Coordinates of C-alpha atoms and ligand atoms in Angstrom, one line a residue:
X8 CA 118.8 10.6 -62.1
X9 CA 120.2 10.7 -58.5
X10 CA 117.8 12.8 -56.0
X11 CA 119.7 16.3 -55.2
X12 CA 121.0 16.3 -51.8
X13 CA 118.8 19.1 -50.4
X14 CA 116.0 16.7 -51.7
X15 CA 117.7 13.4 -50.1
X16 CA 119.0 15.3 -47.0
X17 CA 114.6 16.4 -46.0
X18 CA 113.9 12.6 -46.4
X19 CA 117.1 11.7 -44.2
X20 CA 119.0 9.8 -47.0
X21 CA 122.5 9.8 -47.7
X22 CA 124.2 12.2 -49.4
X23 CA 127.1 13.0 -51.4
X24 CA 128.0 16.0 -49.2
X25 CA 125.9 18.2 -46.7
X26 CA 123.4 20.7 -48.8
X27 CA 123.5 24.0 -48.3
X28 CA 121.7 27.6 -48.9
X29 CA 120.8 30.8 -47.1
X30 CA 117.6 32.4 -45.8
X31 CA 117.5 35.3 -47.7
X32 CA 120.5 34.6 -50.1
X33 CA 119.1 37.1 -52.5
X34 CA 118.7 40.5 -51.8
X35 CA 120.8 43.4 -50.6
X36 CA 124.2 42.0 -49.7
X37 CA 124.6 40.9 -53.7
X38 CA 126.1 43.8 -55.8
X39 CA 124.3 42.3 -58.7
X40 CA 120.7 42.4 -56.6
X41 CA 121.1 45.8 -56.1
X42 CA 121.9 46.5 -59.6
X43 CA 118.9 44.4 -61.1
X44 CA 116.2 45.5 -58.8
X45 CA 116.5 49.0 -58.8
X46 CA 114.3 51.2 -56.4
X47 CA 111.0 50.1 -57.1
X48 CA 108.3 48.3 -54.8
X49 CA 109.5 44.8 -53.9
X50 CA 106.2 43.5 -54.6
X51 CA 106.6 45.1 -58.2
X52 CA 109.4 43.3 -58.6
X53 CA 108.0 40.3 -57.2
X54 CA 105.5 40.2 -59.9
X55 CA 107.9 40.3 -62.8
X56 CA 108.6 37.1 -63.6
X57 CA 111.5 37.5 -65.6
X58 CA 113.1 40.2 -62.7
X59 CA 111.7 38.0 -60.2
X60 CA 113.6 34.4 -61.9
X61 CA 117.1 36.4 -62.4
X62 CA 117.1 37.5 -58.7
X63 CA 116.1 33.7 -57.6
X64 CA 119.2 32.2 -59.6
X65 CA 121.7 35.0 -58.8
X66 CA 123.0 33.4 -55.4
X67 CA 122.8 30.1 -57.4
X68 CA 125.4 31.0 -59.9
X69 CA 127.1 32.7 -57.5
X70 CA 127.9 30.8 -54.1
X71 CA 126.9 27.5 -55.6
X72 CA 124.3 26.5 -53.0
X73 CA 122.0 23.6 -53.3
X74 CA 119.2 25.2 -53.6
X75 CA 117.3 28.1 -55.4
X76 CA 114.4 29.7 -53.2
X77 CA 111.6 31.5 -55.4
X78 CA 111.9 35.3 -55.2
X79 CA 108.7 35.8 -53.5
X80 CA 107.6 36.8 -50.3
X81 CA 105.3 35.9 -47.6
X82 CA 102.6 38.9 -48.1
X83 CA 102.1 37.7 -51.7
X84 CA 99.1 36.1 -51.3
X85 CA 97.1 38.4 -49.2
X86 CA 98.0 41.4 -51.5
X87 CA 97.2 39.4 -54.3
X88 CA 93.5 38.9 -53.0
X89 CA 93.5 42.7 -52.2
X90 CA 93.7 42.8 -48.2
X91 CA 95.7 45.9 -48.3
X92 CA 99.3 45.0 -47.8
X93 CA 102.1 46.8 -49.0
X94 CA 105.8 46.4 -48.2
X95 CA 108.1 49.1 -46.2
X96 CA 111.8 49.3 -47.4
X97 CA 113.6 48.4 -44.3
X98 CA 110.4 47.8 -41.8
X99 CA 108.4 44.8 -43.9
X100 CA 104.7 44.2 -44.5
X101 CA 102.5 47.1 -43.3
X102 CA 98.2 46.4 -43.6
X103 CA 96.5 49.6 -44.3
X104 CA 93.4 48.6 -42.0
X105 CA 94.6 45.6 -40.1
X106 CA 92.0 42.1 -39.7
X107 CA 90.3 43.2 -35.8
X108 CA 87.1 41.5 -35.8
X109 CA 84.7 38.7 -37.7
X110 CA 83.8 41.3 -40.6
X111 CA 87.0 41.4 -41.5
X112 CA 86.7 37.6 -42.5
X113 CA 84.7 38.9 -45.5
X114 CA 88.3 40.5 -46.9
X115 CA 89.6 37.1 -47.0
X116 CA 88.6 35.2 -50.2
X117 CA 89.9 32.0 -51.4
X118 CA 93.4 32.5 -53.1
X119 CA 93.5 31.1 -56.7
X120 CA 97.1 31.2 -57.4
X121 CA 96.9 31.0 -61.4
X122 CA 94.3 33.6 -61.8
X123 CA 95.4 36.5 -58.7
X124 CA 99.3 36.1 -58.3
X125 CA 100.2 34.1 -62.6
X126 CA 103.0 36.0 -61.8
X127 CA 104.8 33.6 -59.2
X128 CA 104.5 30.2 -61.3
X129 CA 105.7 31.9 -64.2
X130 CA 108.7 33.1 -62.1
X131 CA 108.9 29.4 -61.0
X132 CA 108.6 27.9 -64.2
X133 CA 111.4 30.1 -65.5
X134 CA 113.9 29.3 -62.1
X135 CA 113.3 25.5 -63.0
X136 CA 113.8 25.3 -66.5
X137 CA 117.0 27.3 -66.1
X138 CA 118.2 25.4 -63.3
X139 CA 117.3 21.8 -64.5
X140 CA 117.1 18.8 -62.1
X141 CA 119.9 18.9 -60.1
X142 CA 119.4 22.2 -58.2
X143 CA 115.9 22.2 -56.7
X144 CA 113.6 25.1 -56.4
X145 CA 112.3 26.0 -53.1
X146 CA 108.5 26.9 -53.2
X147 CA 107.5 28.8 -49.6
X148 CA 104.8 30.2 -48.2
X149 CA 104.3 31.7 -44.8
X150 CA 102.8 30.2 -41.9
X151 CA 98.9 31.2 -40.8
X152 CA 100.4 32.1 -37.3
X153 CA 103.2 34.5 -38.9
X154 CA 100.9 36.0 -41.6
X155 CA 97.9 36.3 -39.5
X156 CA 100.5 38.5 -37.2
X157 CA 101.1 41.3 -39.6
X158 CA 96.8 41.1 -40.9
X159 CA 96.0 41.9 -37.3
X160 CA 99.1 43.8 -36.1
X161 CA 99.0 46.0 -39.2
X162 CA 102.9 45.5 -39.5
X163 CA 106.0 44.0 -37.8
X164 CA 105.2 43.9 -33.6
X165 CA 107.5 43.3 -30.6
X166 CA 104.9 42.3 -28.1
X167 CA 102.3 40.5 -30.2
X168 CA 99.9 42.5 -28.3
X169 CA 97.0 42.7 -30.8
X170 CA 97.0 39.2 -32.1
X171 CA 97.4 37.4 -28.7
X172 CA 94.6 39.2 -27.7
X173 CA 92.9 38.2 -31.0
X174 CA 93.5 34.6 -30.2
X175 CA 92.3 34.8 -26.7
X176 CA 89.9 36.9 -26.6
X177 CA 87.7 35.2 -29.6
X178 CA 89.3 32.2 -30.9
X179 CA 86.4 31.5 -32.6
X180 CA 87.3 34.1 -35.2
X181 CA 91.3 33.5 -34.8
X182 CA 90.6 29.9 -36.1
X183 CA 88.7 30.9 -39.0
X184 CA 90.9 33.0 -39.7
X185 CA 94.1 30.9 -39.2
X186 CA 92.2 28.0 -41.4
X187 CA 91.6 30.5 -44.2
X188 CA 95.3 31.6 -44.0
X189 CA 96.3 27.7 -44.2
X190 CA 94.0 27.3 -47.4
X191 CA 95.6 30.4 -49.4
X192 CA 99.3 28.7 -48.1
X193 CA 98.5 25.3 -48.9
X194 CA 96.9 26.4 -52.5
X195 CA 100.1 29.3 -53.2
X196 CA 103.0 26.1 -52.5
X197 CA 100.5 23.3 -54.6
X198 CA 100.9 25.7 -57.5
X199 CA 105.0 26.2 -57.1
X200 CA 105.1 22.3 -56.7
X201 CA 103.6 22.4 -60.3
X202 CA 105.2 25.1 -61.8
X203 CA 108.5 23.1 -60.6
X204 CA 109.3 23.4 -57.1
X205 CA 111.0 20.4 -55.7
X206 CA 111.0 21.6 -52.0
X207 CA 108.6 23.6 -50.0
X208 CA 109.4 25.5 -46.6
X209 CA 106.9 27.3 -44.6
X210 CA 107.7 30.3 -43.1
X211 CA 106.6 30.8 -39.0
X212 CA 109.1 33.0 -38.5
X213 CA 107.2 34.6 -35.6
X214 CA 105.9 31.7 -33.8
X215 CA 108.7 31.7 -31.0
X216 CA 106.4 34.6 -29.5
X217 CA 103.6 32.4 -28.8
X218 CA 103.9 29.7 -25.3
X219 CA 103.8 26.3 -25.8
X220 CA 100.4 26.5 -24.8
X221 CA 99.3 28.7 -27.1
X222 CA 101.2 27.4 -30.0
X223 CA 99.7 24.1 -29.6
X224 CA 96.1 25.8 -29.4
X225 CA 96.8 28.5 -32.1
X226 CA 99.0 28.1 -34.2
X227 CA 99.9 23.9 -34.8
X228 CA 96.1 23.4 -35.9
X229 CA 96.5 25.3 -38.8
X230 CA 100.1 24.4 -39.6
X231 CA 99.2 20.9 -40.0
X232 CA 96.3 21.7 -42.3
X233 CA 98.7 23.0 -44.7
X234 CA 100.5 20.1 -44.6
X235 CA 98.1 17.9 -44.7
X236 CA 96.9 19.7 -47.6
X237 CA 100.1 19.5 -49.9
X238 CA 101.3 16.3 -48.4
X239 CA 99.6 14.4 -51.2
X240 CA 102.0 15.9 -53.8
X241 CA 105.1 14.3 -52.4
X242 CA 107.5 16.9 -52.1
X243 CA 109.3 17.1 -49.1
X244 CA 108.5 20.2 -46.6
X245 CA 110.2 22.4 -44.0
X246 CA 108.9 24.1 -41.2
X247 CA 110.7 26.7 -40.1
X248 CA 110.5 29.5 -36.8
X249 CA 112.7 31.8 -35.2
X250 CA 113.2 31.3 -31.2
X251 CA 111.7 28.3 -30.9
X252 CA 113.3 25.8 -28.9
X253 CA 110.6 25.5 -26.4
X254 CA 108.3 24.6 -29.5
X255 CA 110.5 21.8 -31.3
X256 CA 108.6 19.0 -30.0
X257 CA 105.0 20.5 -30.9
X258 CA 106.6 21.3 -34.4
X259 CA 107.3 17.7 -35.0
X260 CA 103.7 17.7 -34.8
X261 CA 103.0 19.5 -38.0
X262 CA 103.8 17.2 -40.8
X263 CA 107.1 18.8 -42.1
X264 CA 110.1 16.8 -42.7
X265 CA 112.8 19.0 -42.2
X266 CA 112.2 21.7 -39.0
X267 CA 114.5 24.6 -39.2
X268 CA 115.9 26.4 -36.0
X269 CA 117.9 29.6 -35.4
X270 CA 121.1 29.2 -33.3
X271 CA 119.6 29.9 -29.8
X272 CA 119.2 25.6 -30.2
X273 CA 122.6 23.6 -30.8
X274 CA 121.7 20.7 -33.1
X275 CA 122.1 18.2 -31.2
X276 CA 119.6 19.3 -28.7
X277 CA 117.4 20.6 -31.7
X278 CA 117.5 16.5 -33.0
X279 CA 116.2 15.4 -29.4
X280 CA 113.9 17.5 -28.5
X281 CA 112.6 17.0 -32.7
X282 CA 112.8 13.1 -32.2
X283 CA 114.4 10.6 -35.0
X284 CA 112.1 11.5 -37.3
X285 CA 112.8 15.0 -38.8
X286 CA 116.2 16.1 -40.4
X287 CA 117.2 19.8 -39.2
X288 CA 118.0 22.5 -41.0
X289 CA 120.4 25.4 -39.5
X290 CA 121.8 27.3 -37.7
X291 CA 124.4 29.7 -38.1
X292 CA 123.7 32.6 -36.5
X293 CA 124.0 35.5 -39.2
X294 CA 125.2 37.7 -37.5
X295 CA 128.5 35.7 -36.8
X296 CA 128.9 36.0 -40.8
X297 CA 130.1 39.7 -39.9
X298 CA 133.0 38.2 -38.3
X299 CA 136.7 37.5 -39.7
X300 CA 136.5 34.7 -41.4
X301 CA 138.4 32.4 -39.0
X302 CA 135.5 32.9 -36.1
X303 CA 133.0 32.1 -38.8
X304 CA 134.6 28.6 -39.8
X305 CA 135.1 27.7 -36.6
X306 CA 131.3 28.7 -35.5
X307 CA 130.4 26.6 -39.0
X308 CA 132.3 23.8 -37.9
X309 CA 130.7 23.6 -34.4
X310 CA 127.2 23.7 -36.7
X311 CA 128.4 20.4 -38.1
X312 CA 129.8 19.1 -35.5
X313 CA 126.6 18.8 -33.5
X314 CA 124.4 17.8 -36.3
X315 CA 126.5 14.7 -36.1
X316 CA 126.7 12.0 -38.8
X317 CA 123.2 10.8 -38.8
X318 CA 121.6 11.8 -42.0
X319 CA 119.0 14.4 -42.7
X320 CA 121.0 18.5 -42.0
X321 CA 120.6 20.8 -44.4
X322 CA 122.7 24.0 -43.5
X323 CA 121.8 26.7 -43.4
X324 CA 121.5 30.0 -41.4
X325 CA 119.6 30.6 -38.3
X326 CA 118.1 33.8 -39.8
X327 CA 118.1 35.4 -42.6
X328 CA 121.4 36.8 -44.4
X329 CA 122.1 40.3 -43.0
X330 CA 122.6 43.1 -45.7
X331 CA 125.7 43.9 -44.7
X332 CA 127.4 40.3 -45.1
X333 CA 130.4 40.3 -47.1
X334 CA 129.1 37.5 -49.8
X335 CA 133.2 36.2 -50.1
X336 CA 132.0 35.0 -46.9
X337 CA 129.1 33.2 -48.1
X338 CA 130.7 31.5 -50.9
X339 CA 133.9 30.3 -48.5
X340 CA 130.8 29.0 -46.3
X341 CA 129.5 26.9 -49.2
X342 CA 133.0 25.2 -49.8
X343 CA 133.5 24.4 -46.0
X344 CA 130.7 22.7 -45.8
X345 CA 130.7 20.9 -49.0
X346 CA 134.1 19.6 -47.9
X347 CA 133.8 19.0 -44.1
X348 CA 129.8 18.3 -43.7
X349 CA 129.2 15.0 -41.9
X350 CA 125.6 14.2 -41.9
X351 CA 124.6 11.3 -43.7
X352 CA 127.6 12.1 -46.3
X353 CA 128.2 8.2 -48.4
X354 CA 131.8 7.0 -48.5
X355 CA 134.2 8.4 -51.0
Ligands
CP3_429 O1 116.3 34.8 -51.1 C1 115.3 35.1 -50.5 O2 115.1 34.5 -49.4 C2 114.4 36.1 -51.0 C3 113.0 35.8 -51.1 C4 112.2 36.2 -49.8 C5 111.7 37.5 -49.6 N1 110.9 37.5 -48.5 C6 111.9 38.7 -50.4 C7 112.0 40.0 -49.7 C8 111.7 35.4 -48.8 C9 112.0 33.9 -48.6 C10 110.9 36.2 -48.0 C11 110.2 35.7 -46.8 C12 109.7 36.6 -45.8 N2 109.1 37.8 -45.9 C13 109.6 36.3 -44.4 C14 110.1 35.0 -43.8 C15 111.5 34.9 -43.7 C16 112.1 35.6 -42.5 O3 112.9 36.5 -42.7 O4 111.7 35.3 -41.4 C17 109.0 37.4 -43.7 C18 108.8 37.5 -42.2 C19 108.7 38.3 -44.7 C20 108.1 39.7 -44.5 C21 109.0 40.7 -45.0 N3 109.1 41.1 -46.3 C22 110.0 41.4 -44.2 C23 110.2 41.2 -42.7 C24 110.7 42.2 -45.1 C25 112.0 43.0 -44.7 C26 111.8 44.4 -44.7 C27 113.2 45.1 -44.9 O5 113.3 45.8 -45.9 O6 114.1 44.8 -44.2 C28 110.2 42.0 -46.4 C29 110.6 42.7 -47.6 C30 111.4 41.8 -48.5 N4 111.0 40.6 -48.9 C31 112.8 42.1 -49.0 C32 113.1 41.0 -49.7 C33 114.4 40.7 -50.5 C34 113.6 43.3 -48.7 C35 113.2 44.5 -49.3 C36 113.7 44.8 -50.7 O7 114.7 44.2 -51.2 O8 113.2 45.7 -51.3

């Protein structure tokens, strides 16, 4: 059975063309998302499997991307323990009382992933027997650093006021509870791997707030203690952040194998500053996806032109899709870069 290029493309092998899927591909630009999910609680629907499985494969059937990534999201595990998270249409996560001081370590119980959240490897299980082996699941989790922002800002932040202060102020207590944060990510993507993941990508899409400093301090400790943690498993792993080109070379540092990167970094430059060792994953900015088609080609083709022909690029966005995105768009995206992608693509 030949390894699916998403899977061959993390480990920097060839590939029969460049793989490609979307941050966020399902959700609120689909006609059919909106028609399956109804108004409820995203969470809700989270935990229906069977809900949670058709909204994972829709994008699948429907652009043909390489991958399928598990309807889930980043909170999951936290509300599953009982922290006090719920999810605002349109704003994100939002923590009732948010995590301030060492008591608040005492909220923040181990994570057993078949006993508090069944819900997510049954929705995994379900995506992978549908999609057989040559589509891969994505498993994800979020990143301490990114999750512990929301327990301690008590919802999406600008400044990173609270947490930074956290860190600084008593990082005694911020590295508890970063570690503990690793543990519940670490045991939430070991159960997708066995339910049927193939991939795993961990989610520090805030980490571009922190210095390089403080990243280093903060936030890479407990990064690579996730990875360290699943690395026995085998399954190749992405690390991905928003606005963090100053952070590249620390993230090499981490144990993924992929590193994603929004499109503040060209490729090329995001491949030096990573080193030989990682492929790259990006980085169309998707906002550009709002654009006449034409702009958005070209813009795609400069992607793949600086990722070069050395193996190991996944495309992808920079960000996630934007609701308003035109999903004609998306699937035209998929065939351009099936047809022109460069990286590591074998001989016809
Ligand atoms: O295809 C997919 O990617 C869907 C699965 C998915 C969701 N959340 C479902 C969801 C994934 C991969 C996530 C990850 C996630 N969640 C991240 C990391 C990715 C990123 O964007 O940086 C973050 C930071 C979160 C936290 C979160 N949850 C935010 C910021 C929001 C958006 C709030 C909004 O309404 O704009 C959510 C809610 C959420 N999670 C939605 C979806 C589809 C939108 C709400 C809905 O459809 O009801």
């Amino acid at each position: 059975m030949a390894t699916p290029p998403l899977v061959a493309a993390c480990w920097r092998r060839p590939v029969p063309h460049t793989p490609v899927w979307f941050m966020r591909q399902a959700g609120r630009s689909l006609p059919e998302y909106r028609a399956a999910r109804g108004s409820g609680d995203v969470l809700a629907a989270i935990s229906d499997p069977a809900l949670a499985a058709e909204l994972t494969l829709q994008p699948v059937r429907r652009y043909g991307v390489d991958a399928a990534i598990l309807f889930s999201d980043i909170v999951v595990p936290v509300h599953a323990i009982g922290f006090g998270v719920t999810v605002e249409p349109g704003r994100g996560p939002v923590v009732a009382e948010p995590f301030s001081s060492k008591a608040d370590l005492g909220r923040l119980r181990p994570f057993i992933p078949e006993q508090d959240a069944p819900y997510v490897g049954e929705a995994a299980a379900l995506v992978a027997s549908e999609l057989g082996p040559d589509v891969p699941l994505i498993g994800f989790a979020g990143a301490p650093f990114t999750v512990a922002s929301y327990l301690v800002e008590g919802g999406p932040s600008r400044t990173f006021a609270r947490v930074k202060s956290l860190m600084h102020a008593d990082p005694a207590v911020w590295h508890a509870l970063v570690e503990r944060l690793a543990d519940m990510a670490a045991a939430s993507l070991a159960s997708q791997v066995r339910a049927g993941a193939s991939v795993v990508q961990l989610f520090d899409s805030w980490a571009g707030a922190l210095s390089p400093g403080e990243y280093q301090r903060f936030a890479l400790p407990a990064t690579q203690r996730v990875f360290e943690a699943i690395s026995p498993l085998g399954v190749p792993g992405i690390l991905f952040g928003v606005g963090t080109g100053e952070l590249l070379g620390l993230m090499a540092q981490a144990g993924a194998h992929a590193v994603g990167v929004d499109w503040r970094v060209p490729l090329d430059s995001a491949r030096a500053r990573l080193g030989p060792r990682h492929a790259v994953q990006g980085n169309l900015d998707p906002a550009i996806c709002l654009a006449p088609w034409e702009v958005v080609a070209e813009e795609a083709r400069e992607v793949l032109r600086r990722a070069g022909r050395a193996t190991g690029h996944i495309f992808n966005l920079g960000h996630g899709v934007l609701p308003e995105t035109d999903p004609g768009i998306l699937s035209a995206l998929v065939e351009l870069v099936h047809a022109e992608g460069r990286a590591g693509v074998l001989p016809r």
